[in-house]
């Protein structure tokens, strides 16, 4: 066919299979490239200019396709309810093949996409096509996003973006900011299960990068480490000027939890029938938070206190109690969600009156 094809080499069987095959096992009539293989070796996603890999491919665009590593069952184009109306490319795939991400200019893959720039798209088994590069309210990004890389567990995707409105860490704290004014192509990490997006290419204190991110980033299996290339000079010390050479950086990710005030009610700590036993941290939080680092230690950091009475905590399920005092943003008291840590409020008088 005189064009580039995608092949799979099985090193165990010593076999090579051509995967970019047209319908009826014919030759592809366009080049295929950018292959990504699932961790279990069962699925391959790739981009192609061919128009005969699937039936009725008449959009004349570069599309993203998926095929079983055996080549059996034919090729499937990844799309929404209609043929994509813009080019797509740079796919990546999860270890089990259930999730594929790619960059696309198409505006009909998902609802509310009319920004006219490249977005990061997720196609997941049994789910609607989703755009991941959105602002905190689900609105369209105001700049293009390209070159996604997906963690092998399929929970995190990192990508490069010119958008200034997609950095939504969920909280404001030292080193965490939603401000994006550097005018550079930055690197972001998106937690697919929580919807949280954080900027990675910045100094630990929150200082914005003074150089763009270039080339496709890389992400480890659980999404906690990301590597990328940039000429920025201030990512380590916060002050140096942009360099004339490209450098490789490694960032460790510890995303802030997202709190939902509608499902966290601190009044439970004083509304127990027996106020003396308080509540566990798990009972206090309930379903009111989402943490992108689900494998990390869960809990709360007490940075301030209010109310007429005494806040107390116990680390042995209520056998002994200590007063919560002196907590601040720079000296927080950390209470773990471990089944043994409890918190309670002892009011000065009952019924409680907070003076409101």
C-alpha positions in Angstrom: 0.0 0.0 0.0 3.0 2.3 0.1 2.1 3.9 3.5 3.2 3.5 7.1 1.2 0.7 8.9 0.9 -0.3 12.6 2.3 -3.8 13.5 2.4 -5.9 16.6 5.3 -8.1 17.4 4.6 -11.1 19.7 8.1 -11.9 21.1 6.8 -15.1 22.8 5.3 -16.6 19.6 7.8 -14.9 17.3 5.0 -13.6 15.2 4.3 -10.2 13.6 0.7 -9.0 12.9 -0.3 -6.0 10.8 -3.1 -4.2 12.7 -3.9 -1.3 10.4 -6.0 -3.5 8.2 -8.9 -2.3 6.0 -12.3 -3.9 6.0 -12.4 -7.4 4.4 -8.7 -7.6 5.4 -7.6 -5.2 2.6 -4.7 -2.7 2.5 -5.1 0.5 4.4 -5.3 3.5 2.0 -3.7 5.9 4.4 -0.8 6.0 6.9 -1.3 4.8 10.5 0.9 5.9 13.4 1.2 6.8 17.1 0.4 3.3 18.4 -0.2 2.7 22.1 -0.6 -0.8 23.6 -2.4 -1.8 26.8 -0.4 -3.2 29.7 -2.0 -6.7 29.3 -0.9 -6.7 25.6 -4.5 -7.3 24.4 -5.4 -3.9 22.8 -3.8 -1.3 20.6 -5.0 2.2 19.9 -3.5 4.2 17.0 -4.1 7.2 14.8 -4.7 6.8 11.0 -5.3 8.8 7.9 -6.9 5.8 6.2 -10.5 5.9 5.2 -11.1 2.2 4.7 -10.3 0.8 8.2 -14.0 1.0 9.1 -17.2 1.2 7.0 -18.5 4.7 5.9 -15.4 6.7 7.0 -16.0 9.7 4.9 -14.9 12.6 7.2 -11.5 12.9 5.5 -9.9 13.4 9.0 -7.1 11.7 11.0 -9.0 9.5 13.4 -8.2 7.3 16.4 -8.8 3.6 16.2 -8.7 0.6 18.5 -8.1 -3.0 17.6 -7.5 -6.3 19.5 -3.8 -7.3 19.5 -4.7 -10.4 17.6 -6.1 -8.4 14.8 -9.3 -10.4 15.0 -12.7 -8.7 15.2 -11.7 -5.8 13.0 -10.8 -2.2 13.7 -13.1 0.2 15.7 -13.1 4.0 15.3 -13.3 5.8 18.7 -16.0 8.5 18.4 -19.3 9.8 19.8 -22.7 9.3 18.1 -21.4 10.7 14.8 -18.2 10.7 12.8 -15.7 13.2 14.3 -15.7 16.5 12.5 -12.1 17.3 13.3 -8.8 15.4 13.4 -7.7 13.4 16.4 -4.3 11.8 17.4 -1.8 10.9 20.1 -3.8 8.2 21.8 -2.8 6.4 25.0 -4.5 3.4 26.6 -4.9 2.0 30.1 -3.4 -1.3 31.2 -6.6 -3.3 30.8 -7.7 -1.4 27.6 -10.8 -0.1 29.2 -9.9 3.6 28.8 -8.3 5.5 25.9 -7.4 9.2 25.8 -6.4 11.3 22.8 -6.3 14.8 21.6 -8.9 16.0 19.2 -10.1 19.1 17.3 -13.5 17.5 16.8 -16.4 19.4 18.3 -19.0 16.7 18.1 -17.4 14.0 20.3 -19.1 15.3 23.4 -21.6 18.0 24.5 -20.7 21.6 25.1 -17.6 21.7 23.0 -17.4 24.7 20.8 -14.0 26.2 21.6 -12.4 25.5 18.2 -9.2 24.1 19.7 -7.7 20.7 20.5 -9.2 19.0 23.6 -8.3 15.9 25.6 -10.9 13.2 25.1 -11.7 10.1 27.1 -13.3 7.0 25.6 -14.2 4.5 28.4 -15.9 1.1 28.1 -19.6 1.5 28.7 -19.5 5.3 29.1 -20.2 8.3 27.0 -17.3 10.1 25.4 -15.9 12.7 27.8 -13.8 15.9 27.4 -11.3 16.1 30.2 -9.7 19.5 29.5 -12.5 21.6 30.9 -12.7 24.4 33.5 -13.9 23.9 37.1 -17.5 24.4 36.1 -17.4 22.0 33.2 -17.0 24.8 30.6 -14.8 24.7 27.5 -11.1 25.3 27.8 -9.9 28.7 26.4 -6.8 27.2 24.9 -5.7 24.0 23.1 -4.6 20.8 24.9 -2.4 18.2 23.3 -0.2 15.1 23.9 -2.0 13.2 26.7 -0.4 10.4 28.7 -2.6 8.0 30.7 -1.5 6.2 33.9 -1.7 2.4 33.5 -4.5 2.2 36.1 -6.5 4.6 33.9 -7.2 7.1 36.7 -4.9 10.0 35.8 -4.0 11.7 32.5 -1.3 14.3 32.1 -1.3 16.7 29.1 0.1 19.9 27.8 -2.2 22.9 27.5 -2.3 26.6 26.6 -5.6 27.0 28.4 -5.6 29.4 31.4 -8.9 28.3 32.9 -8.6 24.6 33.5 -6.3 24.7 36.6 -8.9 23.9 39.4 -7.1 22.3 42.4 -10.2 22.6 44.5 -8.6 24.5 47.4 -6.3 27.5 48.1 -3.3 26.7 50.1 0.5 27.4 50.1 1.8 26.1 46.7 -1.7 25.5 45.4 -3.2 28.1 43.2 -5.7 28.3 40.3 -4.0 31.4 38.8 -2.5 30.9 35.4 -1.0 34.0 33.9 2.4 32.9 32.6 1.3 32.7 28.9 3.1 29.3 28.6 2.2 25.9 27.5 1.9 24.2 30.9 1.6 20.6 32.0 -1.5 19.5 33.8 -2.7 16.4 35.6 -6.4 15.4 35.5 -7.9 12.9 38.0 -10.5 11.2 35.9 -12.6 9.8 38.8 -12.8 13.1 40.7 -12.6 15.7 37.9 -9.9 17.6 39.6 -7.2 19.2 37.4 -3.9 20.6 38.8 -1.0 22.3 37.1 2.2 20.3 37.4 4.8 22.6 35.7 5.3 25.1 38.5 7.6 25.6 41.5 6.6 23.8 44.8 5.6 27.2 46.3 3.2 27.9 43.4 5.4 30.2 41.4 4.5 29.9 37.7 6.9 28.4 35.2 8.9 30.8 33.1 9.3 28.3 30.2 6.9 26.1 28.2 6.5 22.4 28.4 7.6 20.7 25.2 7.3 17.1 23.9 5.0 14.4 25.2 5.0 13.9 29.0 5.3 10.6 30.8 3.3 9.3 33.8 3.9 6.3 36.1 1.5 3.5 36.7 -0.5 5.0 39.6 -0.3 8.6 38.4 1.8 9.9 41.3 4.9 10.8 39.3 5.1 12.7 36.0 8.1 13.6 33.9 8.3 16.3 31.3 10.7 18.5 29.3 11.0 22.3 29.6 13.6 25.1 29.3 12.1 26.7 32.4 14.7 27.8 34.9 12.6 28.5 38.0 10.9 25.1 38.5 13.5 24.0 41.1 14.8 27.2 42.8 11.9 29.5 41.9 14.1 32.3 40.6 16.4 31.3 37.8 15.7 32.6 34.3 14.6 30.4 31.4 17.5 28.4 29.9 18.6 27.9 26.3 18.5 24.1 26.7 15.7 21.6 27.3 15.8 19.9 30.7 14.0 16.9 32.1 11.9 17.3 35.3 10.2 14.8 37.6 7.2 15.9 39.6 5.6 14.0 42.5 1.8 14.5 42.6 -0.2 14.9 45.8 -3.4 16.5 44.8 -5.6 18.3 47.3 -8.9 16.6 48.3 -12.1 18.2 47.0 -14.6 18.9 49.7 -18.3 19.0 49.3 -19.9 21.1 51.9 -23.3 19.6 51.2 -22.1 16.3 52.6 -19.9 17.4 55.5 -21.7 18.6 58.6 -19.6 19.4 61.6 -22.7 19.8 63.7 -22.7 16.0 63.9 -19.9 16.3 66.3 -22.2 18.0 68.8 -25.5 16.4 67.8 -24.7 12.9 69.0 -27.1 11.5 71.7 -24.0 11.0 73.8 -21.8 13.9 73.0 -18.9 12.4 75.0 -18.2 9.7 72.4 -17.9 12.2 69.5 -17.6 10.8 65.9 -14.8 9.1 64.0 -13.2 11.1 61.2 -14.8 8.7 58.7 -18.3 9.5 60.1 -17.5 13.2 60.1 -16.5 13.3 56.5 -18.9 10.7 55.1 -19.1 11.1 51.4 -18.2 14.7 51.5 -14.7 14.6 50.0 -12.9 13.1 47.0 -9.2 12.5 47.1 -7.3 12.0 43.9 -4.6 10.1 45.8 -7.0 7.5 47.1 -4.1 5.2 48.3 -2.7 7.9 50.6 -3.5 8.2 54.3 -7.0 9.8 54.6 -8.0 12.3 57.2 -8.3 16.0 58.1 -6.0 18.8 59.0 -7.4 21.1 61.7 -6.2 24.7 60.9 -8.6 26.7 63.1 -11.3 26.3 65.8 -14.5 28.1 66.6 -17.5 27.8 68.9 -18.2 28.3 72.6 -16.7 25.2 74.2 -13.8 22.8 73.7 -12.9 20.8 70.7 -11.2 17.5 71.6 -9.8 14.5 69.8 -8.9 10.9 70.7 -6.6 8.5 68.9 -7.7 5.4 70.7 -11.4 5.3 69.9 -12.4 7.5 72.8 -10.5 6.0 75.7 -8.5 9.1 76.2 -9.2 12.7 75.0 -6.9 15.7 74.3 -7.9 19.3 73.7 -7.5 20.7 70.2 -5.5 24.0 70.7 -3.2 26.2 68.8 -4.1 24.9 65.4 -3.3 27.1 62.4 -2.5 26.9 58.7 1.2 26.7 59.5 0.8 24.3 62.4 -2.2 22.1 61.7 -3.3 19.1 63.8 -3.6 16.0 61.6 -6.4 13.6 62.4 -6.3 10.3 60.5 -9.3 8.4 59.2 -8.1 5.1 60.7 -11.1 3.9 62.7 -9.6 4.9 66.0 -9.4 8.7 65.8 -12.5 10.6 67.0 -13.4 14.2 67.4 -16.0 15.9 69.7 -17.1 19.3 70.8 -18.0 19.9 74.5 -20.2 23.0 74.6 -20.1 25.4 77.5 -23.8 24.9 78.0 -26.6 22.7 76.8 -28.7 23.2 74.7 -25.8 24.6 72.6 -26.0 28.2 71.5 -23.2 29.4 69.2 -24.3 33.0 69.5 -25.5 33.3 65.9 
